[in-house]
Amino acid sequence: MPENNTYILAIESSCDDTAAAVLHNDTKLSNVVAGQEVHRKYGGVVPELASRAHQQNIVPVVHEALKEAGITKDELNAVAFTSGPGLMGSLLVGTSFAKSFAMGLDIPLIDVNHMQAHILAHFITEEGFDKPTFPFLAMTISGGHTQIVRVDDYFKMEVIGQTLDDAIGEAYDKSAKILGMPYPGGPLVDKLAGEGNPTAFKFPKPKIDGLNFSFSGLKTSILYFVQRETQKDPDFIEKNLRDICASIQYTIINIVMDKLKKAVKQTGINQVAIGGGVSANSGIRKALKEAEAKWGWKTYVPKFEYTTDNAAMIGIVGYLKYIQDDFPQKGYTENNVTATARLKI
Ligand code: KG4
Ligand code: ZN
């Protein structure tokens, strides 16, 4: 096993955030993220623009991560990078950069699954944050994913439920768009929901068996509801925005908590960790706290900077693989270390 004095540079570029981080063992030294404003006016991520922005951002972001960490590149033991899942053009920028960087320094290159990283982000040492113990359930909720995963060990995971159509973050963003809000609308819906009545309007919950999710029906019912009401009163949205947001949030949280309750019952595991951009949602955080008090669950919500896409979560997976010797040593010369858009857990 390599000695426990490991510096890892991590690169994340799977979607629209260019990110780099440096970890010393399981502790974060820096975690730099460059977001991409360019997508805002299109109401969603434009893949071609994303990869172009990654190309512009990657060098300064890595430079900043090393500078903030206070180390030089020669002190690095390995380079970890997101190999998938994600947008192919975006992934390729990070992958190519990581490969050449590792090759230049003659150090190992470690490929990381983005979805595993959202889950294993809980193992970055942070004051005031407990690490889950195995086994636990992880729910990854973001603009690109909605999964419930049974985690038996760092690299022993099984997806036991996932969305059949839209991701939960898309449900938030598309609802927000119908209401005339800018992209990404999730945080704004969350904020306004806190000021409205959650039972003012009733939206149907999808009837999906087992632990899978569906969010596309909800979006359609919100669209029809808004169209119907604005025909009667053109100022309907303006007059009722807070109540509409609160009702949407109430419905989404009900869907999520129903599935989590089912997953806990089915597996007998009552430790629940969440990750992904939507885990910043105040309603979900509150519902999990209530579940602790009501049903004795133990829940884990990551530090805010590890909820949305970031490279520190890639770094912790890199570190865990490095100490287990689980990486293609000097794999950068081989073709098996590459980007995979549809990588599974
Ligand atoms: O993990 P993330 O940064 O990127 C990926 O999609 O992978 O997640 C972004 C998503 C967006 O859909 C955004 O609207 C949603 O997370 N989001 C929220 C909140 N904060 C971010 N949704 C609901 N409530 C929030 N507070
Ligand atoms: Zn993500």
mmCIF file of C-alpha atoms and ligand atoms in Angstrom:
data_model
loop_
_atom_site.group_PDB
_atom_site.id
_atom_site.type_symbol
_atom_site.label_atom_id
_atom_site.label_comp_id
_atom_site.label_asym_id
_atom_site.label_seq_id
_atom_site.Cartn_x
_atom_site.Cartn_y
_atom_site.Cartn_z
ATOM 1 C CA MET A 1 0.000 0.000 0.000
ATOM 2 C CA PRO A 2 1.378 3.470 -0.829
ATOM 3 C CA GLU A 3 2.383 5.500 2.238
ATOM 4 C CA ASN A 4 -0.365 7.624 3.728
ATOM 5 C CA ASN A 5 1.008 10.966 2.651
ATOM 6 C CA THR A 6 -0.739 11.335 -0.619
ATOM 7 C CA TYR A 7 -1.411 14.423 -2.690
ATOM 8 C CA ILE A 8 -4.033 13.998 -5.387
ATOM 9 C CA LEU A 9 -4.979 16.496 -8.078
ATOM 10 C CA ALA A 10 -8.572 15.940 -9.195
ATOM 11 C CA ILE A 11 -10.305 17.172 -12.339
ATOM 12 C CA GLU A 12 -14.069 17.289 -12.966
ATOM 13 C CA SER A 13 -15.590 18.365 -16.291
ATOM 14 C CA SER A 14 -18.626 16.137 -16.848
ATOM 15 C CA CYS A 15 -21.226 18.850 -17.392
ATOM 16 C CA ASP A 16 -21.014 22.638 -17.192
ATOM 17 C CA ASP A 17 -18.612 23.167 -14.282
ATOM 18 C CA THR A 18 -14.865 23.089 -14.804
ATOM 19 C CA ALA A 19 -13.379 22.048 -11.484
ATOM 20 C CA ALA A 20 -10.036 21.123 -9.960
ATOM 21 C CA ALA A 21 -9.130 20.209 -6.397
ATOM 22 C CA VAL A 22 -6.138 19.077 -4.388
ATOM 23 C CA LEU A 23 -6.507 16.593 -1.543
ATOM 24 C CA HIS A 24 -3.945 15.585 1.050
ATOM 25 C CA ASN A 25 -5.121 12.077 1.960
ATOM 26 C CA ASP A 26 -8.844 12.520 2.715
ATOM 27 C CA THR A 27 -8.561 16.222 3.498
ATOM 28 C CA LYS A 28 -9.331 18.946 0.975
ATOM 29 C CA LEU A 29 -6.644 21.556 0.439
ATOM 30 C CA SER A 30 -8.399 23.379 -2.407
ATOM 31 C CA ASN A 31 -11.632 23.028 -4.366
ATOM 32 C CA VAL A 32 -11.951 25.415 -7.306
ATOM 33 C CA VAL A 33 -15.028 25.548 -9.544
ATOM 34 C CA ALA A 34 -15.548 27.718 -12.616
ATOM 35 C CA GLY A 35 -19.225 27.790 -13.568
ATOM 36 C CA GLN A 36 -20.348 28.622 -17.097
ATOM 37 C CA GLU A 37 -22.657 31.621 -17.400
ATOM 38 C CA VAL A 38 -22.905 31.082 -21.162
ATOM 39 C CA HIS A 39 -25.786 28.561 -20.787
ATOM 40 C CA ARG A 40 -28.092 30.801 -18.812
ATOM 41 C CA LYS A 41 -29.620 32.560 -21.797
ATOM 42 C CA TYR A 42 -30.416 29.217 -23.469
ATOM 43 C CA GLY A 43 -32.318 27.905 -20.418
ATOM 44 C CA GLY A 44 -30.142 24.788 -20.167
ATOM 45 C CA VAL A 45 -26.693 23.376 -20.843
ATOM 46 C CA VAL A 46 -25.567 23.550 -24.487
ATOM 47 C CA PRO A 47 -23.021 20.690 -24.876
ATOM 48 C CA GLU A 48 -20.889 22.317 -27.581
ATOM 49 C CA LEU A 49 -20.578 25.565 -25.626
ATOM 50 C CA ALA A 50 -19.791 23.601 -22.467
ATOM 51 C CA SER A 51 -16.797 21.806 -23.967
ATOM 52 C CA ARG A 52 -15.483 25.042 -25.443
ATOM 53 C CA ALA A 53 -15.738 26.766 -22.041
ATOM 54 C CA HIS A 54 -13.997 23.801 -20.372
ATOM 55 C CA GLN A 55 -11.075 24.255 -22.761
ATOM 56 C CA GLN A 56 -10.813 27.898 -21.758
ATOM 57 C CA ASN A 57 -11.171 27.240 -18.033
ATOM 58 C CA ILE A 58 -9.192 24.091 -17.377
ATOM 59 C CA VAL A 59 -5.647 25.502 -17.210
ATOM 60 C CA PRO A 60 -6.451 28.496 -14.961
ATOM 61 C CA VAL A 61 -8.645 26.340 -12.707
ATOM 62 C CA VAL A 62 -5.908 23.727 -12.181
ATOM 63 C CA HIS A 63 -3.341 26.474 -11.645
ATOM 64 C CA GLU A 64 -5.568 28.060 -8.990
ATOM 65 C CA ALA A 65 -6.214 24.716 -7.258
ATOM 66 C CA LEU A 66 -2.463 24.054 -6.907
ATOM 67 C CA LYS A 67 -1.823 27.609 -5.765
ATOM 68 C CA GLU A 68 -4.568 27.529 -3.115
ATOM 69 C CA ALA A 69 -3.338 24.132 -1.905
ATOM 70 C CA GLY A 70 0.138 25.603 -1.487
ATOM 71 C CA ILE A 71 1.903 22.764 -3.295
ATOM 72 C CA THR A 72 3.761 22.403 -6.565
ATOM 73 C CA LYS A 73 2.835 19.896 -9.224
ATOM 74 C CA ASP A 74 5.989 17.890 -8.467
ATOM 75 C CA GLU A 75 4.589 17.003 -5.039
ATOM 76 C CA LEU A 76 1.531 15.280 -6.572
ATOM 77 C CA ASN A 77 1.248 11.492 -6.261
ATOM 78 C CA ALA A 78 -1.569 10.963 -8.763
ATOM 79 C CA VAL A 79 -4.120 12.676 -10.987
ATOM 80 C CA ALA A 80 -7.792 11.664 -10.657
ATOM 81 C CA PHE A 81 -10.369 12.630 -13.272
ATOM 82 C CA THR A 82 -14.053 12.076 -14.071
ATOM 83 C CA SER A 83 -14.293 9.455 -16.793
ATOM 84 C CA GLY A 84 -18.122 9.480 -16.899
ATOM 85 C CA PRO A 85 -21.052 9.612 -16.935
ATOM 86 C CA GLY A 86 -21.554 13.012 -18.543
ATOM 87 C CA LEU A 87 -21.465 14.973 -21.779
ATOM 88 C CA MET A 88 -18.889 13.388 -24.071
ATOM 89 C CA GLY A 89 -17.359 16.654 -25.330
ATOM 90 C CA SER A 90 -17.057 17.963 -21.770
ATOM 91 C CA LEU A 91 -15.610 14.734 -20.381
ATOM 92 C CA LEU A 92 -12.991 14.621 -23.128
ATOM 93 C CA VAL A 93 -11.538 17.986 -22.122
ATOM 94 C CA GLY A 94 -10.910 16.846 -18.541
ATOM 95 C CA THR A 95 -9.773 13.401 -19.619
ATOM 96 C CA SER A 96 -7.239 14.670 -22.153
ATOM 97 C CA PHE A 97 -5.918 17.247 -19.720
ATOM 98 C CA ALA A 98 -5.577 14.715 -16.878
ATOM 99 C CA LYS A 99 -3.860 12.184 -19.148
ATOM 100 C CA SER A 100 -1.267 14.618 -20.412
ATOM 101 C CA PHE A 101 -0.691 16.097 -16.956
ATOM 102 C CA ALA A 102 -0.088 12.649 -15.434
ATOM 103 C CA MET A 103 2.079 11.632 -18.353
ATOM 104 C CA GLY A 104 4.164 14.801 -18.043
ATOM 105 C CA LEU A 105 4.739 14.176 -14.330
ATOM 106 C CA ASP A 106 5.087 10.410 -14.759
ATOM 107 C CA ILE A 107 2.544 9.684 -12.008
ATOM 108 C CA PRO A 108 -0.539 7.419 -12.014
ATOM 109 C CA LEU A 109 -3.823 8.451 -13.550
ATOM 110 C CA ILE A 110 -7.005 7.367 -11.751
ATOM 111 C CA ASP A 111 -10.385 7.274 -13.496
ATOM 112 C CA VAL A 112 -13.409 8.168 -11.359
ATOM 113 C CA ASN A 113 -17.113 7.529 -11.819
ATOM 114 C CA HIS A 114 -18.962 10.820 -11.241
ATOM 115 C CA MET A 115 -21.947 9.105 -9.573
ATOM 116 C CA GLN A 116 -19.730 7.205 -7.136
ATOM 117 C CA ALA A 117 -18.033 10.509 -6.388
ATOM 118 C CA HIS A 118 -21.302 12.226 -5.395
ATOM 119 C CA ILE A 119 -21.759 9.406 -2.860
ATOM 120 C CA LEU A 120 -18.177 9.136 -1.613
ATOM 121 C CA ALA A 121 -17.958 12.922 -1.109
ATOM 122 C CA HIS A 122 -19.265 12.079 2.377
ATOM 123 C CA PHE A 123 -15.834 10.604 3.170
ATOM 124 C CA ILE A 124 -13.930 13.879 2.835
ATOM 125 C CA THR A 125 -12.898 14.769 6.380
ATOM 126 C CA GLU A 126 -14.705 17.935 7.489
ATOM 127 C CA GLU A 127 -15.164 19.285 10.966
ATOM 128 C CA GLY A 128 -18.776 18.964 12.094
ATOM 129 C CA PHE A 129 -19.665 16.373 9.435
ATOM 130 C CA ASP A 130 -19.971 12.673 10.298
ATOM 131 C CA LYS A 131 -19.028 10.006 7.782
ATOM 132 C CA PRO A 132 -21.630 7.310 7.097
ATOM 133 C CA THR A 133 -20.866 3.728 8.118
ATOM 134 C CA PHE A 134 -21.580 0.780 5.826
ATOM 135 C CA PRO A 135 -24.132 -0.212 4.754
ATOM 136 C CA PHE A 136 -26.038 2.987 3.972
ATOM 137 C CA LEU A 137 -28.442 4.279 1.349
ATOM 138 C CA ALA A 138 -27.347 7.162 -0.852
ATOM 139 C CA MET A 139 -29.720 9.310 -2.823
ATOM 140 C CA THR A 140 -28.081 11.338 -5.585
ATOM 141 C CA ILE A 141 -30.322 14.132 -6.766
ATOM 142 C CA SER A 142 -29.248 16.724 -9.290
ATOM 143 C CA GLY A 143 -30.008 18.256 -12.674
ATOM 144 C CA GLY A 144 -28.684 15.132 -14.376
ATOM 145 C CA HIS A 145 -29.409 12.289 -11.976
ATOM 146 C CA THR A 146 -31.911 10.830 -9.530
ATOM 147 C CA GLN A 147 -30.824 7.548 -7.979
ATOM 148 C CA ILE A 148 -31.147 5.573 -4.771
ATOM 149 C CA VAL A 149 -28.041 3.466 -4.252
ATOM 150 C CA ARG A 150 -27.352 0.768 -1.692
ATOM 151 C CA VAL A 151 -23.737 1.235 -0.555
ATOM 152 C CA ASP A 152 -22.127 -1.783 1.119
ATOM 153 C CA ASP A 153 -18.543 -0.597 0.798
ATOM 154 C CA TYR A 154 -16.602 2.188 -0.935
ATOM 155 C CA PHE A 155 -16.754 0.409 -4.257
ATOM 156 C CA LYS A 156 -19.584 -2.015 -3.635
ATOM 157 C CA MET A 157 -22.683 -0.155 -4.703
ATOM 158 C CA GLU A 158 -25.959 -1.111 -6.304
ATOM 159 C CA VAL A 159 -28.515 1.220 -7.876
ATOM 160 C CA ILE A 160 -31.883 0.151 -6.428
ATOM 161 C CA GLY A 161 -34.003 2.967 -7.838
ATOM 162 C CA GLN A 162 -33.695 5.663 -10.472
ATOM 163 C CA THR A 163 -35.686 8.043 -12.618
ATOM 164 C CA LEU A 164 -37.349 6.661 -15.708
ATOM 165 C CA ASP A 165 -37.434 10.080 -17.393
ATOM 166 C CA ASP A 166 -36.496 13.553 -16.068
ATOM 167 C CA ALA A 167 -34.063 14.059 -13.202
ATOM 168 C CA ILE A 168 -35.395 15.783 -10.084
ATOM 169 C CA GLY A 169 -33.353 18.940 -10.801
ATOM 170 C CA GLU A 170 -34.915 19.069 -14.262
ATOM 171 C CA ALA A 171 -38.351 18.897 -12.632
ATOM 172 C CA TYR A 172 -37.399 21.967 -10.607
ATOM 173 C CA ASP A 173 -35.788 23.792 -13.526
ATOM 174 C CA LYS A 174 -38.572 23.060 -16.021
ATOM 175 C CA SER A 175 -41.285 24.050 -13.529
ATOM 176 C CA ALA A 176 -39.370 27.264 -12.893
ATOM 177 C CA LYS A 177 -39.173 27.905 -16.634
ATOM 178 C CA ILE A 178 -42.960 27.488 -16.985
ATOM 179 C CA LEU A 179 -43.284 30.111 -14.245
ATOM 180 C CA GLY A 180 -40.983 32.473 -16.169
ATOM 181 C CA MET A 181 -37.911 32.110 -13.944
ATOM 182 C CA PRO A 182 -34.302 32.030 -15.201
ATOM 183 C CA TYR A 183 -32.205 28.835 -15.444
ATOM 184 C CA PRO A 184 -31.417 27.043 -13.189
ATOM 185 C CA GLY A 185 -34.655 27.748 -11.339
ATOM 186 C CA GLY A 186 -34.326 25.128 -8.563
ATOM 187 C CA PRO A 187 -32.791 27.404 -5.919
ATOM 188 C CA LEU A 188 -35.346 30.149 -6.605
ATOM 189 C CA VAL A 189 -38.330 27.768 -6.403
ATOM 190 C CA ASP A 190 -36.884 26.548 -3.092
ATOM 191 C CA LYS A 191 -36.539 30.079 -1.752
ATOM 192 C CA LEU A 192 -40.047 31.182 -2.779
ATOM 193 C CA ALA A 193 -41.521 27.892 -1.532
ATOM 194 C CA GLY A 194 -40.451 28.875 1.966
ATOM 195 C CA GLU A 195 -42.757 31.904 1.769
ATOM 196 C CA GLY A 196 -45.832 30.132 0.350
ATOM 197 C CA ASN A 197 -48.572 27.684 1.303
ATOM 198 C CA PRO A 198 -47.578 24.108 0.335
ATOM 199 C CA THR A 199 -51.165 22.882 0.150
ATOM 200 C CA ALA A 200 -52.572 25.797 -1.869
ATOM 201 C CA PHE A 201 -52.571 23.748 -5.116
ATOM 202 C CA LYS A 202 -52.577 20.017 -5.587
ATOM 203 C CA PHE A 203 -50.403 18.306 -8.214
ATOM 204 C CA PRO A 204 -50.713 14.578 -8.900
ATOM 205 C CA LYS A 205 -48.023 12.177 -7.707
ATOM 206 C CA PRO A 206 -46.826 9.649 -10.309
ATOM 207 C CA LYS A 207 -47.789 6.026 -9.744
ATOM 208 C CA ILE A 208 -44.508 4.207 -10.314
ATOM 209 C CA ASP A 209 -43.953 0.834 -8.689
ATOM 210 C CA GLY A 210 -40.893 -0.022 -6.639
ATOM 211 C CA LEU A 211 -38.100 2.465 -6.033
ATOM 212 C CA ASN A 212 -38.020 4.143 -9.451
ATOM 213 C CA PHE A 213 -39.024 7.745 -10.049
ATOM 214 C CA SER A 214 -40.810 9.677 -12.774
ATOM 215 C CA PHE A 215 -40.955 13.452 -13.001
ATOM 216 C CA SER A 216 -42.105 14.194 -16.540
ATOM 217 C CA GLY A 217 -45.827 13.895 -15.680
ATOM 218 C CA LEU A 218 -45.484 16.447 -12.911
ATOM 219 C CA LYS A 219 -43.939 18.965 -15.294
ATOM 220 C CA THR A 220 -46.831 18.458 -17.768
ATOM 221 C CA SER A 221 -49.476 18.835 -15.096
ATOM 222 C CA ILE A 222 -47.867 22.064 -13.888
ATOM 223 C CA LEU A 223 -47.800 23.336 -17.481
ATOM 224 C CA TYR A 224 -51.509 22.580 -18.056
ATOM 225 C CA PHE A 225 -52.441 23.999 -14.663
ATOM 226 C CA VAL A 226 -50.613 27.274 -15.364
ATOM 227 C CA GLN A 227 -52.064 27.527 -18.900
ATOM 228 C CA ARG A 228 -55.606 26.947 -17.577
ATOM 229 C CA GLU A 229 -55.327 29.452 -14.752
ATOM 230 C CA THR A 230 -53.635 32.197 -16.783
ATOM 231 C CA GLN A 231 -56.429 31.976 -19.356
ATOM 232 C CA LYS A 232 -58.847 32.883 -16.563
ATOM 233 C CA ASP A 233 -56.525 35.472 -14.992
ATOM 234 C CA PRO A 234 -53.414 36.680 -16.872
ATOM 235 C CA ASP A 235 -51.845 37.753 -13.569
ATOM 236 C CA PHE A 236 -52.333 34.344 -11.965
ATOM 237 C CA ILE A 237 -48.610 33.488 -11.770
ATOM 238 C CA GLU A 238 -47.640 36.829 -10.335
ATOM 239 C CA LYS A 239 -50.380 36.730 -7.706
ATOM 240 C CA ASN A 240 -49.731 33.135 -6.645
ATOM 241 C CA LEU A 241 -46.027 32.536 -7.325
ATOM 242 C CA ARG A 242 -45.073 31.689 -3.740
ATOM 243 C CA ASP A 243 -47.992 29.295 -3.269
ATOM 244 C CA ILE A 244 -47.310 27.597 -6.627
ATOM 245 C CA CYS A 245 -43.622 27.114 -5.730
ATOM 246 C CA ALA A 246 -44.525 25.820 -2.264
ATOM 247 C CA SER A 247 -47.013 23.364 -3.782
ATOM 248 C CA ILE A 248 -44.469 22.106 -6.351
ATOM 249 C CA GLN A 249 -41.845 21.677 -3.645
ATOM 250 C CA TYR A 250 -44.357 19.877 -1.389
ATOM 251 C CA THR A 251 -45.202 17.427 -4.198
ATOM 252 C CA ILE A 252 -41.575 16.731 -5.120
ATOM 253 C CA ILE A 253 -40.531 16.180 -1.508
ATOM 254 C CA ASN A 254 -43.469 13.849 -0.980
ATOM 255 C CA ILE A 255 -42.375 11.795 -3.999
ATOM 256 C CA VAL A 256 -38.780 11.609 -2.767
ATOM 257 C CA MET A 257 -39.638 10.802 0.847
ATOM 258 C CA ASP A 258 -42.140 8.106 -0.170
ATOM 259 C CA LYS A 259 -39.436 6.338 -2.164
ATOM 260 C CA LEU A 260 -36.857 6.726 0.586
ATOM 261 C CA LYS A 261 -39.271 5.283 3.151
ATOM 262 C CA LYS A 262 -39.859 2.358 0.825
ATOM 263 C CA ALA A 263 -36.107 1.861 0.322
ATOM 264 C CA VAL A 264 -35.466 1.895 4.082
ATOM 265 C CA LYS A 265 -38.257 -0.632 4.620
ATOM 266 C CA GLN A 266 -37.092 -2.872 1.792
ATOM 267 C CA THR A 267 -33.401 -2.927 2.767
ATOM 268 C CA GLY A 268 -33.673 -2.555 6.539
ATOM 269 C CA ILE A 269 -30.993 0.158 6.280
ATOM 270 C CA ASN A 270 -31.939 3.423 7.957
ATOM 271 C CA GLN A 271 -28.796 5.434 7.314
ATOM 272 C CA VAL A 272 -29.501 7.805 4.447
ATOM 273 C CA ALA A 273 -26.932 10.075 2.777
ATOM 274 C CA ILE A 274 -27.813 12.574 0.054
ATOM 275 C CA GLY A 275 -25.698 14.249 -2.614
ATOM 276 C CA GLY A 276 -25.987 16.243 -5.841
ATOM 277 C CA GLY A 277 -27.162 19.811 -6.464
ATOM 278 C CA VAL A 278 -30.727 19.266 -5.233
ATOM 279 C CA SER A 279 -29.461 18.146 -1.818
ATOM 280 C CA ALA A 280 -29.069 21.886 -1.168
ATOM 281 C CA ASN A 281 -32.880 22.031 -1.123
ATOM 282 C CA SER A 282 -34.163 23.315 2.220
ATOM 283 C CA GLY A 283 -37.368 21.259 2.043
ATOM 284 C CA ILE A 284 -35.506 17.989 1.540
ATOM 285 C CA ARG A 285 -33.085 18.802 4.341
ATOM 286 C CA LYS A 286 -36.001 19.550 6.660
ATOM 287 C CA ALA A 287 -37.829 16.348 5.685
ATOM 288 C CA LEU A 288 -34.693 14.301 6.444
ATOM 289 C CA LYS A 289 -34.302 15.956 9.850
ATOM 290 C CA GLU A 290 -37.930 15.098 10.591
ATOM 291 C CA ALA A 291 -37.297 11.489 9.525
ATOM 292 C CA GLU A 292 -34.500 11.304 12.112
ATOM 293 C CA ALA A 293 -36.844 12.449 14.863
ATOM 294 C CA LYS A 294 -39.882 10.463 13.709
ATOM 295 C CA TRP A 295 -38.410 7.174 12.567
ATOM 296 C CA GLY A 296 -34.916 7.106 14.062
ATOM 297 C CA TRP A 297 -33.078 7.411 10.725
ATOM 298 C CA LYS A 298 -29.527 8.702 10.684
ATOM 299 C CA THR A 299 -29.129 11.128 7.793
ATOM 300 C CA TYR A 300 -26.088 12.738 6.199
ATOM 301 C CA VAL A 301 -26.116 15.945 4.199
ATOM 302 C CA PRO A 302 -22.756 16.988 2.749
ATOM 303 C CA LYS A 303 -21.145 20.374 3.200
ATOM 304 C CA PHE A 304 -22.648 22.736 0.627
ATOM 305 C CA GLU A 305 -19.507 22.918 -1.550
ATOM 306 C CA TYR A 306 -19.651 19.131 -2.041
ATOM 307 C CA THR A 307 -23.314 19.010 -3.086
ATOM 308 C CA THR A 308 -23.045 20.520 -6.566
ATOM 309 C CA ASP A 309 -20.495 19.275 -9.088
ATOM 310 C CA ASN A 310 -16.957 19.753 -7.765
ATOM 311 C CA ALA A 311 -13.543 18.139 -8.017
ATOM 312 C CA ALA A 312 -12.948 17.444 -4.312
ATOM 313 C CA MET A 313 -15.448 14.575 -4.585
ATOM 314 C CA ILE A 314 -13.422 13.209 -7.504
ATOM 315 C CA GLY A 315 -10.284 13.603 -5.392
ATOM 316 C CA ILE A 316 -11.641 11.534 -2.476
ATOM 317 C CA VAL A 317 -12.486 8.671 -4.847
ATOM 318 C CA GLY A 318 -9.016 9.016 -6.371
ATOM 319 C CA TYR A 319 -7.503 8.793 -2.903
ATOM 320 C CA LEU A 320 -9.602 5.763 -1.899
ATOM 321 C CA LYS A 321 -8.581 3.976 -5.101
ATOM 322 C CA TYR A 322 -4.956 5.029 -4.692
ATOM 323 C CA ILE A 323 -4.615 3.553 -1.199
ATOM 324 C CA GLN A 324 -6.269 0.354 -2.410
ATOM 325 C CA ASP A 325 -3.952 0.237 -5.420
ATOM 326 C CA ASP A 326 -7.111 0.130 -7.501
ATOM 327 C CA PHE A 327 -6.154 2.013 -10.648
ATOM 328 C CA PRO A 328 -4.451 1.165 -13.899
ATOM 329 C CA GLN A 329 -0.880 1.944 -12.860
ATOM 330 C CA LYS A 330 0.579 4.208 -15.508
ATOM 331 C CA GLY A 331 -2.687 3.521 -17.318
ATOM 332 C CA TYR A 332 -2.418 6.753 -19.285
ATOM 333 C CA THR A 333 -0.473 4.930 -21.910
ATOM 334 C CA GLU A 334 -3.339 2.476 -22.367
ATOM 335 C CA ASN A 335 -6.582 2.951 -24.190
ATOM 336 C CA ASN A 336 -8.696 1.632 -21.324
ATOM 337 C CA VAL A 337 -8.477 4.944 -19.477
ATOM 338 C CA THR A 338 -10.927 7.028 -21.403
ATOM 339 C CA ALA A 339 -14.158 9.010 -21.198
ATOM 340 C CA THR A 340 -17.471 7.115 -21.209
ATOM 341 C CA ALA A 341 -20.648 9.184 -21.527
ATOM 342 C CA ARG A 342 -22.969 6.453 -20.209
ATOM 343 C CA LEU A 343 -20.822 4.996 -17.451
ATOM 344 C CA LYS A 344 -22.799 2.967 -14.870
ATOM 345 C CA ILE A 345 -22.048 2.791 -11.144
HETATM 346 O O1 KG4 B 1 -25.219 18.712 -9.101
HETATM 347 P P1 KG4 B 1 -25.543 19.907 -9.937
HETATM 348 O O2 KG4 B 1 -24.781 21.163 -9.675
HETATM 349 O O3 KG4 B 1 -25.315 19.613 -11.448
HETATM 350 C C1 KG4 B 1 -25.805 18.498 -12.095
HETATM 351 O O4 KG4 B 1 -26.954 18.592 -12.555
HETATM 352 O O5 KG4 B 1 -25.079 17.474 -12.138
HETATM 353 O O6 KG4 B 1 -27.113 20.170 -9.780
HETATM 354 C C2 KG4 B 1 -27.751 21.260 -10.372
HETATM 355 C C3 KG4 B 1 -29.250 21.119 -10.146
HETATM 356 C C4 KG4 B 1 -30.068 22.129 -10.923
HETATM 357 O O7 KG4 B 1 -31.155 21.458 -11.520
HETATM 358 C C5 KG4 B 1 -30.558 23.096 -9.841
HETATM 359 O O8 KG4 B 1 -31.774 23.719 -10.155
HETATM 360 C C6 KG4 B 1 -30.699 22.165 -8.670
HETATM 361 O O9 KG4 B 1 -29.571 21.317 -8.758
HETATM 362 N N1 KG4 B 1 -30.693 22.864 -7.380
HETATM 363 C C7 KG4 B 1 -31.769 22.930 -6.562
HETATM 364 C C8 KG4 B 1 -31.378 23.694 -5.449
HETATM 365 N N2 KG4 B 1 -30.070 24.073 -5.621
HETATM 366 C C9 KG4 B 1 -29.670 23.550 -6.809
HETATM 367 N N3 KG4 B 1 -33.005 22.415 -6.693
HETATM 368 C C10 KG4 B 1 -33.860 22.629 -5.695
HETATM 369 N N4 KG4 B 1 -33.569 23.367 -4.593
HETATM 370 C C11 KG4 B 1 -32.352 23.907 -4.426
HETATM 371 N N5 KG4 B 1 -32.061 24.620 -3.329
HETATM 372 ZN ZN ZN B 2 -23.293 15.646 -10.664
#
